[in-house]
């Protein structure tokens, strides 16, 4: 994994000192809130309903156990004993005192972490496939490129005051697990016919009030041109992006209003002037970064098959977990383990200090010191010998994190919503909890099969509801919570934005509505292999409208 | 009826204005019954913001239900109590502890 060099250390230390001074002056009343707000946002500090919130970057979702332990320490010492993982592979603490933030940032710096560029109109944390380096279907690890982008974009003077925030995601596999088409720039690392590495480049994706799927503007960008090409895109955006209206300021609006071809030609023109200049990546630099991400030495562990077979006979629940939460690794003796942070009835993405420490222990003992954060608000141990799966499972059972629901209906993405967030219109978490409880039977969930349910508490769409197979958006109507359902969204390689199905449902009705949709799906699927999303794509909204609105739907 | 609410600068704690001070529980808040007292609260809020005591200052609507203050908006009820999904957090937790 990447290690800070001397420059990185000095830079982060200097930033901690600078922000510490700014906080001190704010608390002493020397600067006003209007002056301070942009400064605190640049350092990841928001104000929510009950307290401040601190968002900490986890670059491309990769964590060392030492870092996870520090997060546990912060949760225990300065917060309320837990943290919340987000859809952008970050972690948020929901209760820090402003006066403690400098100390928290100083602690984080000791483990090479910070909160820089986790907010504000700059290039945010670069996210990546959570199975990077482990996935069997990957052409190359995307994280070295994410790290190159991180270094290049950190306090980039030209791109620190963009029209709006800017999000980049990278994947190295055909199967998109990083939702790249919902990002401002999505990069798909692949090989051309000559076996050279490069990127398919997508631009202008985003959620929020105007959801858009990113458009491909280049089929194959040779890897050495990554920075020059991304710079060209950002220059075009910085120059032409709208600054007059916050709601129209994302690059997705520019792409939409300009047209993909026209925009691609602007980027191309800008790039021609840049491509052979100083931004061209020398192979030795790329390979220097790549060496930080060298896969661990995975020794042969052929006893895995037998160990798994025996353990499975012994424990049915282990077998279920194996089937649902364990993913094929490129090395047949190994597997990638998804740790579900969606225990039935708990808050999606929340994790306690002691759970963090227990997972750090497991990662040290069994997973080559690596933990990943997924955009679905779960954790991953990317390299576990199959022979050790039962030991890892037992460790997870002990801390209540062995729920075998990865990818199922109770593996819900939910934003903090009105329980915490100052921008929310409705609560998200209780809806997620009630749905998970309604479908708590694992047998029933497995019968339903893959179903991505995503909930946001307002149109900002932090909970990705637009791209849920079933999406739920909380709105406020006449002072009460109301939940709108969208169907048919997807955040994979065939990204689609879901369609609003009809009028919304009250808090007491929404779970029944979801259940009615699921029952309808079960009744009309051709067989078990046809997922909810496949059925929706085949038959469209009609039968789902019918079950929710009955005669009303027919009349309309 | 209205109350003046804000978050305390130093730690973000949700607070309400009572007579001459900011308090941590809504039950103690000073209620403005008429336009004149609302305007008075508003200027107190502006002053407190300028004095860097609090941030995010707002006048909120309330009613009295069974003799206690009941904010009209769910948002404000959640601010007054804590997250609805964790009774062990926020102000509601302290009330339990005290009981
Ligand atoms: C609680 C404090 C939060 C605040 C104040 C906040 C604010 C916002 C705002 C204003 C937007 C819309 C921006 C735009 O469309 O230009 C947004 C979008 C987004 N936020 Fe949050 N957010 C919060 C928490 C979260 C959390 C917890 C997550 C992850 C679970 C998250 C992930 C996202 C994502 C993925 C988007 C989406 C879409 C896009 O990039 O177009 N945010 N947020
Ligand atoms: S979607 Fe809305 S309610 Fe949910 S976290 Fe984002 S801003 Fe808050």
Short mmCIF file of N, CA and C in Angstrom, two decimals, chain A residues 26-27 29 31-33 47-52 80 82 95-99 347 350 418-420 422 427 429-430 433 476 481, chain B residues 7-14 49 51-52 54-56 72-75 77-86 89-90 94:
data_model
loop_
_atom_site.label_atom_id
_atom_site.label_comp_id
_atom_site.label_asym_id
_atom_site.label_seq_id
_atom_site.Cartn_x
_atom_site.Cartn_y
_atom_site.Cartn_z
N UNK A 26 -10.92 30.99 15.27
CA UNK A 26 -12.38 30.97 15.22
C UNK A 26 -12.96 30.92 16.63
N UNK A 27 -12.41 30.02 17.47
CA UNK A 27 -12.93 29.87 18.83
C UNK A 27 -12.69 31.13 19.66
N UNK A 29 -12.94 33.98 18.43
CA UNK A 29 -13.78 35.03 17.86
C UNK A 29 -13.04 35.98 16.94
N UNK A 31 -12.19 35.28 13.77
CA UNK A 31 -12.76 35.20 12.43
C UNK A 31 -14.23 34.82 12.53
N UNK A 32 -15.00 35.28 11.56
CA UNK A 32 -16.45 35.04 11.60
C UNK A 32 -16.78 33.70 10.97
N UNK A 33 -18.04 33.27 11.17
CA UNK A 33 -18.47 32.00 10.59
C UNK A 33 -18.38 32.06 9.06
N UNK A 47 -21.32 21.08 9.65
CA UNK A 47 -22.20 21.20 10.81
C UNK A 47 -23.48 20.44 10.49
N UNK A 48 -23.86 19.53 11.37
CA UNK A 48 -25.11 18.78 11.18
C UNK A 48 -26.13 19.20 12.23
N UNK A 49 -27.13 18.35 12.48
CA UNK A 49 -28.21 18.74 13.41
C UNK A 49 -27.74 18.78 14.86
N UNK A 50 -26.98 17.76 15.28
CA UNK A 50 -26.65 17.64 16.71
C UNK A 50 -25.25 18.11 17.04
N UNK A 51 -24.42 18.23 16.03
CA UNK A 51 -23.00 18.47 16.30
C UNK A 51 -22.28 18.75 14.99
N UNK A 52 -20.96 18.91 15.07
CA UNK A 52 -20.16 18.96 13.86
C UNK A 52 -20.01 17.54 13.32
N UNK A 80 -18.45 9.25 19.74
CA UNK A 80 -19.33 8.46 20.59
C UNK A 80 -19.20 6.97 20.32
N UNK A 82 -18.35 5.23 17.63
CA UNK A 82 -18.62 4.60 16.34
C UNK A 82 -18.32 5.56 15.20
N UNK A 95 -20.02 13.33 15.85
CA UNK A 95 -20.15 14.08 17.10
C UNK A 95 -18.88 14.81 17.56
N UNK A 96 -17.93 15.11 16.72
CA UNK A 96 -16.72 15.73 17.28
C UNK A 96 -16.97 17.20 17.68
N UNK A 97 -16.31 17.63 18.74
CA UNK A 97 -16.32 19.06 19.08
C UNK A 97 -15.34 19.76 18.14
N UNK A 98 -15.68 20.95 17.71
CA UNK A 98 -14.77 21.70 16.84
C UNK A 98 -13.41 21.85 17.53
N UNK A 99 -13.46 22.09 18.83
CA UNK A 99 -12.21 22.31 19.55
C UNK A 99 -11.31 21.06 19.58
N UNK A 347 -27.74 0.30 11.76
CA UNK A 347 -27.60 1.41 10.82
C UNK A 347 -26.61 1.05 9.72
N UNK A 350 -22.59 1.82 9.75
CA UNK A 350 -22.05 2.16 11.08
C UNK A 350 -21.20 1.01 11.61
N UNK A 418 -32.41 12.40 8.02
CA UNK A 418 -32.84 13.39 9.02
C UNK A 418 -32.44 13.03 10.45
N UNK A 419 -31.93 11.85 10.68
CA UNK A 419 -31.44 11.55 12.02
C UNK A 419 -30.17 12.33 12.35
N UNK A 420 -29.45 12.76 11.30
CA UNK A 420 -28.23 13.53 11.53
C UNK A 420 -28.08 14.77 10.65
N UNK A 422 -28.32 18.00 8.29
CA UNK A 422 -29.02 19.28 8.31
C UNK A 422 -29.74 19.57 7.00
N UNK A 427 -36.15 10.87 7.17
CA UNK A 427 -35.18 9.92 7.69
C UNK A 427 -34.92 8.80 6.69
N UNK A 429 -32.42 6.07 7.72
CA UNK A 429 -31.96 4.91 8.47
C UNK A 429 -33.12 4.04 8.98
N UNK A 430 -34.15 4.65 9.60
CA UNK A 430 -35.22 3.78 10.09
C UNK A 430 -35.93 3.02 8.97
N UNK A 433 -33.80 0.10 8.23
CA UNK A 433 -33.89 -0.89 9.31
C UNK A 433 -35.19 -1.68 9.23
N UNK A 476 -40.26 15.93 2.06
CA UNK A 476 -41.13 16.44 3.12
C UNK A 476 -42.37 17.01 2.44
N UNK A 481 -43.01 13.18 6.61
CA UNK A 481 -42.09 12.44 5.74
C UNK A 481 -42.89 11.68 4.68
N UNK B 7 -26.61 26.21 17.07
CA UNK B 7 -25.63 25.24 17.54
C UNK B 7 -24.47 26.00 18.17
N UNK B 8 -24.00 25.48 19.29
CA UNK B 8 -22.92 26.15 20.01
C UNK B 8 -21.64 26.08 19.18
N UNK B 9 -20.93 27.20 19.11
CA UNK B 9 -19.73 27.27 18.27
C UNK B 9 -18.69 26.21 18.63
N UNK B 10 -18.39 26.05 19.91
CA UNK B 10 -17.22 25.25 20.29
C UNK B 10 -17.41 23.76 20.03
N UNK B 11 -18.63 23.25 20.22
CA UNK B 11 -18.81 21.80 20.06
C UNK B 11 -20.00 21.42 19.18
N UNK B 12 -20.73 22.40 18.67
CA UNK B 12 -21.84 22.10 17.78
C UNK B 12 -23.12 21.67 18.48
N UNK B 13 -23.10 21.59 19.80
CA UNK B 13 -24.27 21.17 20.57
C UNK B 13 -25.50 22.03 20.21
N UNK B 14 -26.65 21.38 19.99
CA UNK B 14 -27.89 22.12 19.73
C UNK B 14 -28.31 22.85 21.00
N UNK B 49 -24.61 35.44 17.13
CA UNK B 49 -23.81 35.02 15.97
C UNK B 49 -22.61 35.95 15.82
N UNK B 51 -21.26 37.67 18.08
CA UNK B 51 -20.37 37.49 19.23
C UNK B 51 -19.65 36.14 19.22
N UNK B 52 -19.91 35.35 18.16
CA UNK B 52 -19.25 34.05 18.00
C UNK B 52 -19.52 33.08 19.15
N UNK B 54 -22.54 31.20 18.94
CA UNK B 54 -23.30 30.12 18.29
C UNK B 54 -23.22 30.28 16.78
N UNK B 55 -23.67 29.22 16.07
CA UNK B 55 -23.78 29.27 14.61
C UNK B 55 -25.14 28.72 14.21
N UNK B 56 -25.48 28.90 12.95
CA UNK B 56 -26.72 28.37 12.40
C UNK B 56 -27.94 28.74 13.25
N UNK B 72 -42.88 22.10 15.57
CA UNK B 72 -43.76 21.67 14.48
C UNK B 72 -43.01 20.73 13.53
N UNK B 73 -41.77 21.08 13.22
CA UNK B 73 -41.06 20.25 12.24
C UNK B 73 -40.33 19.08 12.91
N UNK B 74 -40.39 17.94 12.21
CA UNK B 74 -39.70 16.75 12.71
C UNK B 74 -38.21 17.03 12.90
N UNK B 75 -37.65 17.78 11.96
CA UNK B 75 -36.23 18.15 12.05
C UNK B 75 -35.90 18.73 13.43
N UNK B 77 -37.68 18.45 16.18
CA UNK B 77 -37.93 17.47 17.25
C UNK B 77 -36.71 16.54 17.38
N UNK B 78 -36.11 16.20 16.22
CA UNK B 78 -34.92 15.34 16.27
C UNK B 78 -33.73 16.10 16.86
N UNK B 79 -33.61 17.37 16.54
CA UNK B 79 -32.53 18.16 17.15
C UNK B 79 -32.70 18.21 18.67
N UNK B 80 -33.95 18.29 19.10
CA UNK B 80 -34.20 18.43 20.54
C UNK B 80 -33.96 17.13 21.31
N UNK B 81 -34.05 16.00 20.60
CA UNK B 81 -33.96 14.71 21.31
C UNK B 81 -32.68 13.95 20.98
N UNK B 82 -32.34 13.89 19.70
CA UNK B 82 -31.21 13.05 19.26
C UNK B 82 -31.71 12.15 18.14
N UNK B 83 -30.80 11.34 17.54
CA UNK B 83 -31.21 10.47 16.44
C UNK B 83 -32.32 9.52 16.89
N UNK B 84 -33.33 9.33 16.03
CA UNK B 84 -34.47 8.48 16.44
C UNK B 84 -34.09 7.01 16.49
N UNK B 85 -32.93 6.67 15.91
CA UNK B 85 -32.56 5.27 15.83
C UNK B 85 -31.56 4.88 16.91
N UNK B 86 -31.14 5.84 17.71
CA UNK B 86 -30.19 5.54 18.79
C UNK B 86 -30.60 6.34 20.04
N UNK B 89 -27.98 8.10 22.27
CA UNK B 89 -27.20 9.25 21.81
C UNK B 89 -28.01 10.54 21.90
N UNK B 90 -27.31 11.64 22.06
CA UNK B 90 -27.97 12.93 22.07
C UNK B 90 -28.62 13.22 23.41
N UNK B 94 -29.17 11.60 27.90
CA UNK B 94 -28.90 12.22 29.20
C UNK B 94 -30.13 12.17 30.08
#
